Coordinates of C-alpha atoms in Angstrom, one line a residue:
M1 CA -39.2 -26.8 -11.0
G2 CA -42.8 -25.0 -11.2
P3 CA -44.0 -22.2 -9.7
R4 CA -46.3 -23.9 -7.6
D5 CA -43.9 -26.2 -5.9
Y6 CA -41.9 -23.4 -4.5
R7 CA -45.2 -22.2 -2.5
R8 CA -45.0 -26.3 -1.0
I9 CA -41.5 -25.7 0.2
L10 CA -42.1 -22.2 1.7
S11 CA -45.4 -23.6 4.0
V12 CA -42.6 -25.7 5.7
I13 CA -39.4 -24.1 6.1
D14 CA -40.0 -22.3 9.7
N15 CA -37.5 -19.6 12.0
N16 CA -35.3 -22.7 12.8
A17 CA -32.4 -23.7 11.9
G18 CA -32.1 -25.7 8.7
A19 CA -34.4 -26.0 5.6
G20 CA -31.5 -23.9 3.5
E21 CA -32.4 -20.8 5.7
K22 CA -29.3 -18.2 6.5
N23 CA -28.8 -18.3 10.3
M24 CA -25.5 -16.7 11.9
M25 CA -24.0 -15.6 15.2
M26 CA -24.5 -12.3 16.2
D27 CA -20.9 -10.4 17.0
L28 CA -22.3 -9.6 20.2
N29 CA -18.8 -6.8 20.0
S30 CA -20.7 -5.0 17.5
N31 CA -21.0 -0.8 18.8
A32 CA -24.4 -0.8 17.0
L33 CA -25.9 -3.4 19.6
T34 CA -26.8 -1.6 22.8
D35 CA -26.4 -4.0 26.0
S36 CA -30.3 -4.8 26.1
V37 CA -29.8 -5.8 22.5
K38 CA -26.9 -8.6 23.2
Q39 CA -29.0 -10.2 26.1
S40 CA -32.4 -10.5 24.2
F41 CA -30.6 -13.0 21.7
K42 CA -27.2 -14.2 20.5
I43 CA -28.2 -16.6 17.2
I44 CA -29.8 -14.5 14.4
N45 CA -32.6 -17.0 12.6
Q46 CA -33.2 -15.8 9.1
Q47 CA -36.4 -14.2 9.0
V48 CA -39.1 -12.4 6.5
I49 CA -40.6 -9.3 7.9
S50 CA -43.5 -7.9 6.5
V51 CA -44.5 -4.2 7.2
F52 CA -48.1 -3.6 7.0
S53 CA -50.7 -0.4 7.8
L54 CA -53.9 -0.3 8.0
Q55 CA -54.0 3.1 7.2
G56 CA -52.4 5.3 4.6
G57 CA -49.5 7.8 5.0
V58 CA -48.4 6.3 8.4
G59 CA -44.7 5.7 7.8
K60 CA -44.2 1.7 6.7
T61 CA -42.1 2.7 4.4
T62 CA -39.8 5.3 6.4
L63 CA -40.0 2.5 9.0
A64 CA -39.1 -0.5 6.9
F65 CA -36.1 1.2 5.6
N66 CA -35.4 2.6 9.3
L67 CA -35.4 -1.4 9.8
A68 CA -32.9 -2.4 7.6
F69 CA -30.9 0.3 8.0
Y70 CA -30.1 -0.8 11.4
L71 CA -30.2 -4.2 10.9
K72 CA -27.1 -4.5 7.8
D73 CA -24.8 -3.3 10.6
L74 CA -25.2 -6.1 13.6
C75 CA -22.5 -8.2 11.9
K76 CA -21.9 -9.2 8.5
L77 CA -25.9 -9.5 7.3
K78 CA -27.4 -10.1 3.6
I79 CA -30.8 -7.8 3.7
L80 CA -33.0 -7.1 1.1
V81 CA -35.8 -5.0 0.7
I82 CA -38.6 -5.5 -1.5
D83 CA -40.8 -2.7 -2.4
L84 CA -44.4 -4.0 -3.3
N85 CA -46.1 -0.5 -3.5
F86 CA -47.0 -0.9 -6.6
S87 CA -48.2 2.8 -9.1
E88 CA -47.4 4.9 -12.0
G89 CA -43.9 6.1 -12.0
K90 CA -40.9 5.1 -8.8
S91 CA -42.2 4.4 -5.7
D92 CA -42.1 6.8 -2.8
L93 CA -38.1 4.8 -1.8
S94 CA -36.6 5.0 -4.7
L95 CA -37.8 9.0 -4.5
A96 CA -36.0 9.4 -1.5
L97 CA -33.3 7.7 -2.4
G98 CA -32.4 8.9 -6.1
L99 CA -32.5 5.9 -7.4
P100 CA -32.4 4.7 -11.4
E101 CA -35.2 3.6 -13.1
T102 CA -34.0 -0.1 -13.5
P103 CA -33.5 -2.8 -12.5
N104 CA -36.5 -3.1 -10.8
L105 CA -39.1 -5.7 -10.4
S106 CA -39.8 -5.7 -13.8
C107 CA -37.0 -7.4 -14.3
Y108 CA -37.9 -10.7 -13.2
I109 CA -41.5 -10.7 -14.6
E110 CA -40.3 -10.4 -18.3
R111 CA -37.4 -12.9 -17.8
I112 CA -39.3 -15.2 -15.6
T113 CA -38.8 -18.5 -17.6
D114 CA -35.5 -17.5 -16.3
D115 CA -35.6 -18.1 -12.5
Y116 CA -32.8 -17.5 -10.6
D117 CA -31.1 -15.1 -13.2
A118 CA -33.9 -13.5 -13.3
F119 CA -33.8 -13.2 -9.8
L120 CA -30.9 -11.6 -9.9
G121 CA -31.3 -9.5 -12.6
S122 CA -33.8 -7.4 -10.2
I123 CA -31.8 -6.5 -7.1
L124 CA -30.4 -3.1 -6.9
S125 CA -26.9 -2.8 -5.0
L126 CA -27.5 0.0 -2.7
K127 CA -23.3 -0.2 -1.7
K128 CA -24.1 2.8 0.3
F129 CA -26.3 1.8 2.6
N130 CA -25.0 -2.1 2.2
I131 CA -28.0 -2.9 1.6
D132 CA -29.9 -4.4 -1.9
F133 CA -32.6 -3.6 -3.1
I134 CA -36.0 -4.8 -4.8
Q135 CA -37.9 -1.5 -6.8
P136 CA -41.4 -2.2 -8.1
P137 CA -42.1 -1.9 -11.7
L138 CA -42.2 1.7 -13.0
S139 CA -46.4 1.1 -14.3
I140 CA -49.6 -0.2 -13.4
F141 CA -49.8 -2.1 -16.4
Q142 CA -46.5 -4.2 -15.5
S143 CA -47.1 -4.4 -12.0
D144 CA -50.3 -6.1 -13.3
K145 CA -48.4 -9.2 -15.0
F146 CA -47.1 -10.3 -11.5
G147 CA -48.7 -12.6 -9.9
V148 CA -49.1 -14.9 -6.2
D149 CA -46.5 -17.7 -8.2
M150 CA -43.9 -15.4 -9.2
L151 CA -44.1 -13.6 -5.3
D152 CA -43.7 -17.6 -3.9
N153 CA -40.8 -18.3 -6.4
L154 CA -39.3 -15.0 -5.9
I155 CA -39.4 -15.3 -1.7
Y156 CA -38.1 -18.8 -2.0
H157 CA -34.9 -17.6 -3.5
A158 CA -34.5 -14.5 -1.5
R159 CA -34.1 -17.2 1.7
N160 CA -31.6 -19.0 0.2
E161 CA -29.7 -15.8 -0.5
Y162 CA -29.8 -13.4 2.0
N163 CA -30.2 -13.3 5.9
F164 CA -33.1 -10.8 6.1
I165 CA -35.7 -9.9 4.0
I166 CA -37.6 -6.8 4.4
A167 CA -41.2 -6.5 2.5
D168 CA -43.2 -3.1 2.4
I169 CA -46.6 -3.8 2.2
P170 CA -49.0 -1.3 0.5
Y171 CA -51.8 -0.8 2.6
R172 CA -54.1 -2.9 0.4
Y173 CA -56.3 -6.5 0.3
D174 CA -55.5 -7.6 -2.7
N175 CA -53.6 -11.7 -3.2
I176 CA -50.0 -10.1 -3.9
S177 CA -50.4 -7.8 0.0
L178 CA -52.2 -11.1 1.9
E179 CA -50.0 -13.7 0.2
M180 CA -46.8 -11.5 1.2
L181 CA -48.3 -11.5 4.8
N182 CA -48.2 -15.0 4.8
L183 CA -44.7 -16.0 3.5
S184 CA -43.6 -13.8 6.4
T185 CA -41.9 -15.3 9.4
V186 CA -42.7 -11.3 11.5
L187 CA -45.8 -8.7 10.5
I188 CA -45.2 -5.3 12.0
F189 CA -48.5 -3.9 11.4
L190 CA -47.5 -0.2 11.9
M191 CA -50.7 2.7 12.6
F192 CA -51.3 6.6 13.7
P193 CA -53.0 5.5 17.6
S194 CA -56.7 5.6 16.4
P195 CA -59.7 3.8 16.9
G196 CA -60.6 3.0 13.5
A197 CA -56.4 1.5 12.8
F198 CA -57.4 -1.6 15.7
G199 CA -60.6 -2.4 14.4
R200 CA -58.8 -3.1 11.5
I201 CA -56.4 -5.0 12.4
E202 CA -58.7 -7.4 14.3
S203 CA -60.4 -8.1 11.1
L204 CA -57.4 -8.7 9.3
K205 CA -56.3 -11.2 11.6
R206 CA -58.7 -13.7 10.0
L207 CA -57.0 -13.6 6.7
L208 CA -53.5 -14.6 8.5
Q209 CA -51.2 -17.7 9.5
G210 CA -51.7 -18.0 13.4
T211 CA -47.7 -19.3 13.5
Q212 CA -46.2 -15.9 12.6
K213 CA -44.9 -13.7 15.1
K214 CA -47.1 -10.2 15.1
G215 CA -46.3 -7.5 16.7
I216 CA -47.9 -3.6 16.3
I217 CA -46.0 -0.3 16.6
I218 CA -47.9 3.1 17.9
N219 CA -46.4 5.6 15.6
N220 CA -47.1 9.0 17.3
V221 CA -44.5 11.0 15.0
F222 CA -46.7 14.2 14.1
G223 CA -48.2 14.5 17.5
L224 CA -51.6 12.6 17.2
S225 CA -53.6 12.1 20.3
D226 CA -52.7 9.1 21.7
F227 CA -55.9 6.9 21.8
Y228 CA -55.2 3.6 22.9
S229 CA -55.9 1.4 25.9
D230 CA -54.5 -1.6 27.4
A231 CA -57.7 -3.5 27.1
I232 CA -57.8 -3.0 22.9
I233 CA -54.1 -4.3 23.3
D234 CA -55.7 -7.2 25.2
D235 CA -58.7 -8.4 23.6
L236 CA -56.5 -7.7 19.9
E237 CA -54.2 -10.2 21.4
I238 CA -51.1 -9.1 19.5
P239 CA -48.5 -7.7 21.3
V240 CA -46.8 -3.4 21.1
L241 CA -43.2 -4.2 20.0
C242 CA -42.9 0.1 21.0
S243 CA -44.4 3.5 20.4
I244 CA -42.7 6.5 17.7
P245 CA -42.6 9.3 20.1
F246 CA -43.8 12.9 18.3
I247 CA -40.6 14.6 16.6
G248 CA -41.0 18.4 16.3
N249 CA -40.0 19.8 12.9
E250 CA -37.0 21.5 14.8
K251 CA -35.9 17.8 15.9
K252 CA -36.7 16.2 12.4
N253 CA -33.3 14.3 10.7
F254 CA -32.5 12.6 7.7
L255 CA -31.1 9.0 7.2
R256 CA -27.5 9.9 5.8
A257 CA -25.2 6.8 3.9
G258 CA -21.8 8.9 4.1
K259 CA -22.3 13.2 2.7
L260 CA -25.6 11.0 0.7
R261 CA -28.5 12.9 2.8
T262 CA -31.2 11.2 1.6
G263 CA -35.3 12.2 2.0
I264 CA -36.1 9.2 5.2
L265 CA -36.7 10.3 8.5
D266 CA -33.8 8.9 10.3
L267 CA -35.6 6.8 13.0
Q268 CA -32.7 5.4 14.5
K269 CA -33.4 5.6 17.8
E270 CA -36.2 3.4 18.1
M271 CA -34.5 0.6 16.0
P272 CA -32.5 -0.7 19.1
G273 CA -35.1 -1.9 21.1
L274 CA -37.0 -3.0 18.9
A275 CA -34.8 -5.1 16.5
G276 CA -34.5 -7.1 20.5
K277 CA -38.2 -8.0 20.3
V278 CA -38.9 -8.7 16.5
L279 CA -35.2 -11.2 16.5
Q280 CA -35.2 -12.3 20.1

């Protein structure tokens, strides 16, 4: 099967049971669930969730990992985080978690003819978090080799292995970012409460499929002015899933796995409500 065949297969897969997707009954006795979340959904359909921002420094990497960190406790779910923030050296998430340089996406790129084995070889298992992770390549030279067909192939294999795939997508309008957005079943737009961000979302909508679930998260963790109105939100026709409130320095905590303290801000208080809206 060639790379373009994977794209055609992905184009007909939806959120329903079947088509090789992993769907699971939720453990409604899980201590991780609030009553409101328990009432929202009983069956977990496989989801490919992309977290995207239309401005830099808004916290999408923090949000993506917090969502994965929360979802892993719902029941025995398999979760894969894909970091598509290509740069020289380690990514912000890799640095915050203190991860080794390999394996990373280069292991997949350089062994692409090995197909499924190359996919497995690119995955770093974060055993302390019960999350699997694909790091970006360590150089722009390597990431430039990663094409749309490779991405389609990667997501095809991931959908046969994982219940949730969460992609952290950079603020770019390149082919990889747009393809990942259009391969997703759920799009989360993270933004500061500013007028420019709303305008950019309106422009981006023209490049997206109409069938995906979409939602906006307003991040006011830094205490910026609350600029947005119901009228603007109504015009976008994309619901606001939640608003992350201002968190003063004295109240900031960081995610932990046992004794391991990460460099990732703890937003777990906001995750039950977000998960309920994204997954219901």
